[in-house]
Amino acid sequence: APPIRPVVIGPGEGALKVGGETVIFRHEKTFVNKPGIGLLITDAMGDAELEGRLKTFRELEYERVGLLLKADIVAVKDTTGDAGKFAGTVEKVIKAGIKNLVLMSDTTGVLKAGVAAAADCKPLLYAATNGNLEELGKLALEHNCPLAVKGNGLEEVAAMTAKLTEMKIKDIVVDTGARKLSRA
């Protein structure tokens, strides 16, 4: 496998592929998969705001250095703790024609509801931590979804990814928890 395993988020030809790189710096060769351009929405947004953001998402595209860039992934974040509301928001995003999703919640039950609503979309589940690692690992395996892990530093994340690998999970996205460039 390449040093950075490729992970596919979403179904079919329009899926977003991340990772799979064999270089770290652009001057060494070329990047294989372009970075995704995404939108973050929450389950607390009203219908008008949600529809406006999704419309902008679908229409966003621009040309840069001969490449046509467009938005290609939506992250749905749980801010209410309500599994039904979260699943409803996921359904609205899918009805808008968007299939590349990140489902974000600290609550396993809310993520389960989101995965049920996005059953055919192969969403990225965000994020497994030391407190919910086994539950989210089982959920990711059951629905064949990629899983993000989030920790406080590389050592903690490395230990969690080792446990997930033992569970036979291969599609893992790493969040070291660094939120400042100097720490990253």
PDB file of C-alpha atoms in Angstrom:
ATOM      1  CA  ALA A   1       0.000   0.000   0.000  1.00  0.00           C
ATOM      2  CA  PRO A   2       1.164   3.569  -0.514  1.00  0.00           C
ATOM      3  CA  PRO A   3       2.423   5.435   2.577  1.00  0.00           C
ATOM      4  CA  ILE A   4      -0.891   7.289   2.673  1.00  0.00           C
ATOM      5  CA  ARG A   5      -3.693   4.829   1.902  1.00  0.00           C
ATOM      6  CA  PRO A   6      -6.381   6.178  -0.448  1.00  0.00           C
ATOM      7  CA  VAL A   7      -9.844   6.605   1.091  1.00  0.00           C
ATOM      8  CA  VAL A   8     -13.017   7.033  -0.968  1.00  0.00           C
ATOM      9  CA  ILE A   9     -15.843   9.168   0.432  1.00  0.00           C
ATOM     10  CA  GLY A  10     -19.129   8.868  -1.415  1.00  0.00           C
ATOM     11  CA  PRO A  11     -20.518   6.574  -4.092  1.00  0.00           C
ATOM     12  CA  GLY A  12     -19.745   6.091  -7.781  1.00  0.00           C
ATOM     13  CA  GLU A  13     -17.708   8.195 -10.173  1.00  0.00           C
ATOM     14  CA  GLY A  14     -18.329  11.470  -8.318  1.00  0.00           C
ATOM     15  CA  ALA A  15     -16.802  10.173  -5.076  1.00  0.00           C
ATOM     16  CA  LEU A  16     -14.072  12.206  -3.406  1.00  0.00           C
ATOM     17  CA  LYS A  17     -10.761  10.360  -3.179  1.00  0.00           C
ATOM     18  CA  VAL A  18      -8.292  11.469  -0.523  1.00  0.00           C
ATOM     19  CA  GLY A  19      -4.856  10.128   0.308  1.00  0.00           C
ATOM     20  CA  GLY A  20      -3.003   7.725  -1.960  1.00  0.00           C
ATOM     21  CA  GLU A  21      -0.139  10.167  -2.221  1.00  0.00           C
ATOM     22  CA  THR A  22       3.436   9.025  -2.678  1.00  0.00           C
ATOM     23  CA  VAL A  23       4.982  12.478  -2.246  1.00  0.00           C
ATOM     24  CA  ILE A  24       4.794  15.067   0.491  1.00  0.00           C
ATOM     25  CA  PHE A  25       5.940  18.190  -1.373  1.00  0.00           C
ATOM     26  CA  ARG A  26       4.599  19.373  -4.737  1.00  0.00           C
ATOM     27  CA  HIS A  27       8.089  19.766  -6.237  1.00  0.00           C
ATOM     28  CA  GLU A  28       8.827  16.046  -5.727  1.00  0.00           C
ATOM     29  CA  LYS A  29       6.297  14.960  -8.358  1.00  0.00           C
ATOM     30  CA  THR A  30       2.604  15.709  -8.409  1.00  0.00           C
ATOM     31  CA  PHE A  31      -0.305  15.115  -6.106  1.00  0.00           C
ATOM     32  CA  VAL A  32      -2.519  12.209  -7.194  1.00  0.00           C
ATOM     33  CA  ASN A  33      -5.823  13.365  -5.671  1.00  0.00           C
ATOM     34  CA  LYS A  34      -6.833  16.998  -5.453  1.00  0.00           C
ATOM     35  CA  PRO A  35      -7.975  18.306  -2.065  1.00  0.00           C
ATOM     36  CA  GLY A  36     -11.720  18.451  -1.574  1.00  0.00           C
ATOM     37  CA  ILE A  37     -13.640  21.700  -1.358  1.00  0.00           C
ATOM     38  CA  GLY A  38     -16.423  21.404   1.164  1.00  0.00           C
ATOM     39  CA  LEU A  39     -19.215  23.053   3.061  1.00  0.00           C
ATOM     40  CA  LEU A  40     -20.094  22.691   6.744  1.00  0.00           C
ATOM     41  CA  ILE A  41     -23.743  22.770   7.723  1.00  0.00           C
ATOM     42  CA  THR A  42     -25.435  22.012  11.027  1.00  0.00           C
ATOM     43  CA  ASP A  43     -28.679  20.366  12.017  1.00  0.00           C
ATOM     44  CA  ALA A  44     -29.685  23.589  13.790  1.00  0.00           C
ATOM     45  CA  MET A  45     -30.008  25.582  10.545  1.00  0.00           C
ATOM     46  CA  GLY A  46     -33.434  26.587   9.344  1.00  0.00           C
ATOM     47  CA  ASP A  47     -34.766  25.373   6.002  1.00  0.00           C
ATOM     48  CA  ALA A  48     -34.164  28.691   4.206  1.00  0.00           C
ATOM     49  CA  GLU A  49     -30.533  28.930   5.341  1.00  0.00           C
ATOM     50  CA  LEU A  50     -29.893  25.267   4.530  1.00  0.00           C
ATOM     51  CA  GLU A  51     -31.417  25.545   1.047  1.00  0.00           C
ATOM     52  CA  GLY A  52     -29.434  28.733   0.355  1.00  0.00           C
ATOM     53  CA  ARG A  53     -26.147  27.113   1.346  1.00  0.00           C
ATOM     54  CA  LEU A  54     -26.825  23.967  -0.660  1.00  0.00           C
ATOM     55  CA  LYS A  55     -27.746  26.072  -3.714  1.00  0.00           C
ATOM     56  CA  THR A  56     -24.460  27.977  -3.406  1.00  0.00           C
ATOM     57  CA  PHE A  57     -22.617  24.678  -2.976  1.00  0.00           C
ATOM     58  CA  ARG A  58     -24.066  23.221  -6.188  1.00  0.00           C
ATOM     59  CA  GLU A  59     -23.308  26.391  -8.174  1.00  0.00           C
ATOM     60  CA  LEU A  60     -19.761  26.984  -6.899  1.00  0.00           C
ATOM     61  CA  GLU A  61     -17.091  26.422  -9.534  1.00  0.00           C
ATOM     62  CA  TYR A  62     -14.155  28.428 -10.788  1.00  0.00           C
ATOM     63  CA  GLU A  63     -11.146  28.013 -13.019  1.00  0.00           C
ATOM     64  CA  ARG A  64      -7.608  28.232 -11.652  1.00  0.00           C
ATOM     65  CA  VAL A  65      -4.476  27.510 -13.671  1.00  0.00           C
ATOM     66  CA  GLY A  66      -6.501  25.640 -16.282  1.00  0.00           C
ATOM     67  CA  LEU A  67      -8.322  23.459 -13.746  1.00  0.00           C
ATOM     68  CA  LEU A  68     -12.045  23.666 -13.112  1.00  0.00           C
ATOM     69  CA  LEU A  69     -12.527  23.549  -9.342  1.00  0.00           C
ATOM     70  CA  LYS A  70     -15.879  22.943  -7.696  1.00  0.00           C
ATOM     71  CA  ALA A  71     -17.263  22.047  -4.317  1.00  0.00           C
ATOM     72  CA  ASP A  72     -17.472  18.306  -3.805  1.00  0.00           C
ATOM     73  CA  ILE A  73     -18.288  17.392  -0.185  1.00  0.00           C
ATOM     74  CA  VAL A  74     -20.699  18.496   2.556  1.00  0.00           C
ATOM     75  CA  ALA A  75     -20.093  17.968   6.260  1.00  0.00           C
ATOM     76  CA  VAL A  76     -23.255  17.702   8.356  1.00  0.00           C
ATOM     77  CA  LYS A  77     -22.531  18.531  11.997  1.00  0.00           C
ATOM     78  CA  ASP A  78     -24.702  17.571  14.948  1.00  0.00           C
ATOM     79  CA  THR A  79     -25.179  20.585  17.213  1.00  0.00           C
ATOM     80  CA  THR A  80     -28.590  19.726  18.700  1.00  0.00           C
ATOM     81  CA  GLY A  81     -28.010  16.179  19.947  1.00  0.00           C
ATOM     82  CA  ASP A  82     -31.300  15.188  18.293  1.00  0.00           C
ATOM     83  CA  ALA A  83     -30.860  12.036  16.168  1.00  0.00           C
ATOM     84  CA  GLY A  84     -34.103  12.646  14.248  1.00  0.00           C
ATOM     85  CA  LYS A  85     -33.188  16.212  13.377  1.00  0.00           C
ATOM     86  CA  PHE A  86     -29.689  15.153  12.306  1.00  0.00           C
ATOM     87  CA  ALA A  87     -31.053  12.373  10.080  1.00  0.00           C
ATOM     88  CA  GLY A  88     -33.577  14.828   8.611  1.00  0.00           C
ATOM     89  CA  THR A  89     -30.812  17.258   7.719  1.00  0.00           C
ATOM     90  CA  VAL A  90     -28.794  14.453   6.097  1.00  0.00           C
ATOM     91  CA  GLU A  91     -31.868  13.471   4.063  1.00  0.00           C
ATOM     92  CA  LYS A  92     -32.331  17.069   2.864  1.00  0.00           C
ATOM     93  CA  VAL A  93     -28.695  17.201   1.704  1.00  0.00           C
ATOM     94  CA  ILE A  94     -29.094  13.931  -0.197  1.00  0.00           C
ATOM     95  CA  LYS A  95     -32.376  15.118  -1.773  1.00  0.00           C
ATOM     96  CA  ALA A  96     -30.442  18.172  -2.995  1.00  0.00           C
ATOM     97  CA  GLY A  97     -28.320  15.760  -5.051  1.00  0.00           C
ATOM     98  CA  ILE A  98     -25.242  15.715  -2.807  1.00  0.00           C
ATOM     99  CA  LYS A  99     -23.835  12.262  -2.057  1.00  0.00           C
ATOM    100  CA  ASN A 100     -20.310  12.975  -0.736  1.00  0.00           C
ATOM    101  CA  LEU A 101     -20.837  13.453   2.990  1.00  0.00           C
ATOM    102  CA  VAL A 102     -19.037  13.740   6.294  1.00  0.00           C
ATOM    103  CA  LEU A 103     -21.279  12.958   9.257  1.00  0.00           C
ATOM    104  CA  MET A 104     -20.029  14.692  12.407  1.00  0.00           C
ATOM    105  CA  SER A 105     -21.193  13.985  15.952  1.00  0.00           C
ATOM    106  CA  ASP A 106     -19.845  13.185  19.396  1.00  0.00           C
ATOM    107  CA  THR A 107     -22.821  10.883  19.990  1.00  0.00           C
ATOM    108  CA  THR A 108     -22.862   7.369  18.542  1.00  0.00           C
ATOM    109  CA  GLY A 109     -26.678   7.243  18.443  1.00  0.00           C
ATOM    110  CA  VAL A 110     -26.832  10.415  16.362  1.00  0.00           C
ATOM    111  CA  LEU A 111     -24.228   9.040  13.930  1.00  0.00           C
ATOM    112  CA  LYS A 112     -26.213   5.788  13.640  1.00  0.00           C
ATOM    113  CA  ALA A 113     -29.281   7.777  12.602  1.00  0.00           C
ATOM    114  CA  GLY A 114     -27.215   9.752  10.093  1.00  0.00           C
ATOM    115  CA  VAL A 115     -25.706   6.604   8.591  1.00  0.00           C
ATOM    116  CA  ALA A 116     -29.178   5.060   8.284  1.00  0.00           C
ATOM    117  CA  ALA A 117     -30.327   8.158   6.358  1.00  0.00           C
ATOM    118  CA  ALA A 118     -27.236   8.039   4.114  1.00  0.00           C
ATOM    119  CA  ALA A 119     -27.091   4.270   3.668  1.00  0.00           C
ATOM    120  CA  ASP A 120     -26.037   4.312  -0.001  1.00  0.00           C
ATOM    121  CA  CYS A 121     -23.631   7.256   0.234  1.00  0.00           C
ATOM    122  CA  LYS A 122     -20.617   5.740   2.041  1.00  0.00           C
ATOM    123  CA  PRO A 123     -20.122   8.833   4.240  1.00  0.00           C
ATOM    124  CA  LEU A 124     -17.021   9.573   6.305  1.00  0.00           C
ATOM    125  CA  LEU A 125     -17.891   9.175   9.997  1.00  0.00           C
ATOM    126  CA  TYR A 126     -16.266  11.836  12.184  1.00  0.00           C
ATOM    127  CA  ALA A 127     -14.820  11.090  14.662  1.00  0.00           C
ATOM    128  CA  ALA A 128     -13.811   8.132  16.746  1.00  0.00           C
ATOM    129  CA  THR A 129     -12.103   9.026  20.000  1.00  0.00           C
ATOM    130  CA  ASN A 130     -10.825   6.954  22.908  1.00  0.00           C
ATOM    131  CA  GLY A 131     -14.334   7.107  24.396  1.00  0.00           C
ATOM    132  CA  ASN A 132     -16.265   5.691  21.431  1.00  0.00           C
ATOM    133  CA  LEU A 133     -13.647   3.856  19.366  1.00  0.00           C
ATOM    134  CA  GLU A 134     -15.187   0.376  19.466  1.00  0.00           C
ATOM    135  CA  GLU A 135     -18.777   1.554  18.893  1.00  0.00           C
ATOM    136  CA  LEU A 136     -17.854   3.691  15.892  1.00  0.00           C
ATOM    137  CA  GLY A 137     -15.510   1.015  14.578  1.00  0.00           C
ATOM    138  CA  LYS A 138     -18.409  -1.467  14.554  1.00  0.00           C
ATOM    139  CA  LEU A 139     -20.682   1.111  12.895  1.00  0.00           C
ATOM    140  CA  ALA A 140     -18.098   1.801  10.184  1.00  0.00           C
ATOM    141  CA  LEU A 141     -17.608  -1.921   9.551  1.00  0.00           C
ATOM    142  CA  GLU A 142     -21.328  -2.633   9.464  1.00  0.00           C
ATOM    143  CA  HIS A 143     -22.000   0.068   6.858  1.00  0.00           C
ATOM    144  CA  ASN A 144     -18.650  -0.075   4.999  1.00  0.00           C
ATOM    145  CA  CYS A 145     -17.909   3.584   5.756  1.00  0.00           C
ATOM    146  CA  PRO A 146     -14.553   5.298   6.170  1.00  0.00           C
ATOM    147  CA  LEU A 147     -13.882   6.452   9.727  1.00  0.00           C
ATOM    148  CA  ALA A 148     -11.998   9.456  11.058  1.00  0.00           C
ATOM    149  CA  VAL A 149     -10.084   9.222  14.324  1.00  0.00           C
ATOM    150  CA  LYS A 150      -9.382  12.261  16.476  1.00  0.00           C
ATOM    151  CA  GLY A 151      -6.927  12.451  19.316  1.00  0.00           C
ATOM    152  CA  ASN A 152      -4.517  14.650  21.216  1.00  0.00           C
ATOM    153  CA  GLY A 153      -1.317  14.154  19.296  1.00  0.00           C
ATOM    154  CA  LEU A 154       0.171  11.520  17.057  1.00  0.00           C
ATOM    155  CA  GLU A 155       0.862   8.963  19.798  1.00  0.00           C
ATOM    156  CA  GLU A 156      -2.797   8.796  20.842  1.00  0.00           C
ATOM    157  CA  VAL A 157      -4.012   8.653  17.229  1.00  0.00           C
ATOM    158  CA  ALA A 158      -1.462   5.943  16.380  1.00  0.00           C
ATOM    159  CA  ALA A 159      -2.752   3.767  19.226  1.00  0.00           C
ATOM    160  CA  MET A 160      -6.350   4.248  18.082  1.00  0.00           C
ATOM    161  CA  THR A 161      -5.572   3.471  14.442  1.00  0.00           C
ATOM    162  CA  ALA A 162      -3.779   0.295  15.560  1.00  0.00           C
ATOM    163  CA  LYS A 163      -6.947  -0.829  17.390  1.00  0.00           C
ATOM    164  CA  LEU A 164      -9.085  -0.039  14.339  1.00  0.00           C
ATOM    165  CA  THR A 165      -6.698  -1.986  12.110  1.00  0.00           C
ATOM    166  CA  GLU A 166      -7.057  -4.969  14.456  1.00  0.00           C
ATOM    167  CA  MET A 167     -10.835  -4.643  13.936  1.00  0.00           C
ATOM    168  CA  LYS A 168     -10.159  -4.990  10.159  1.00  0.00           C
ATOM    169  CA  ILE A 169     -10.942  -1.328   9.398  1.00  0.00           C
ATOM    170  CA  LYS A 170      -8.717  -0.044   6.610  1.00  0.00           C
ATOM    171  CA  ASP A 171     -10.277   3.254   5.513  1.00  0.00           C
ATOM    172  CA  ILE A 172      -9.110   5.618   8.264  1.00  0.00           C
ATOM    173  CA  VAL A 173      -8.719   9.401   8.127  1.00  0.00           C
ATOM    174  CA  VAL A 174      -6.485  10.874  10.847  1.00  0.00           C
ATOM    175  CA  ASP A 175      -7.144  14.073  12.825  1.00  0.00           C
ATOM    176  CA  THR A 176      -4.276  14.667  15.244  1.00  0.00           C
ATOM    177  CA  GLY A 177      -6.264  17.293  17.107  1.00  0.00           C
ATOM    178  CA  ALA A 178      -3.849  20.080  16.117  1.00  0.00           C
ATOM    179  CA  ARG A 179      -5.754  23.288  15.435  1.00  0.00           C
ATOM    180  CA  LYS A 180      -2.763  25.628  15.010  1.00  0.00           C
ATOM    181  CA  LEU A 181      -0.303  25.359  12.147  1.00  0.00           C
ATOM    182  CA  SER A 182       2.728  25.355  14.458  1.00  0.00           C
ATOM    183  CA  ARG A 183       1.327  22.367  16.373  1.00  0.00           C
ATOM    184  CA  ALA A 184       0.425  20.456  13.199  1.00  0.00           C
TER     185      ALA A 184
END
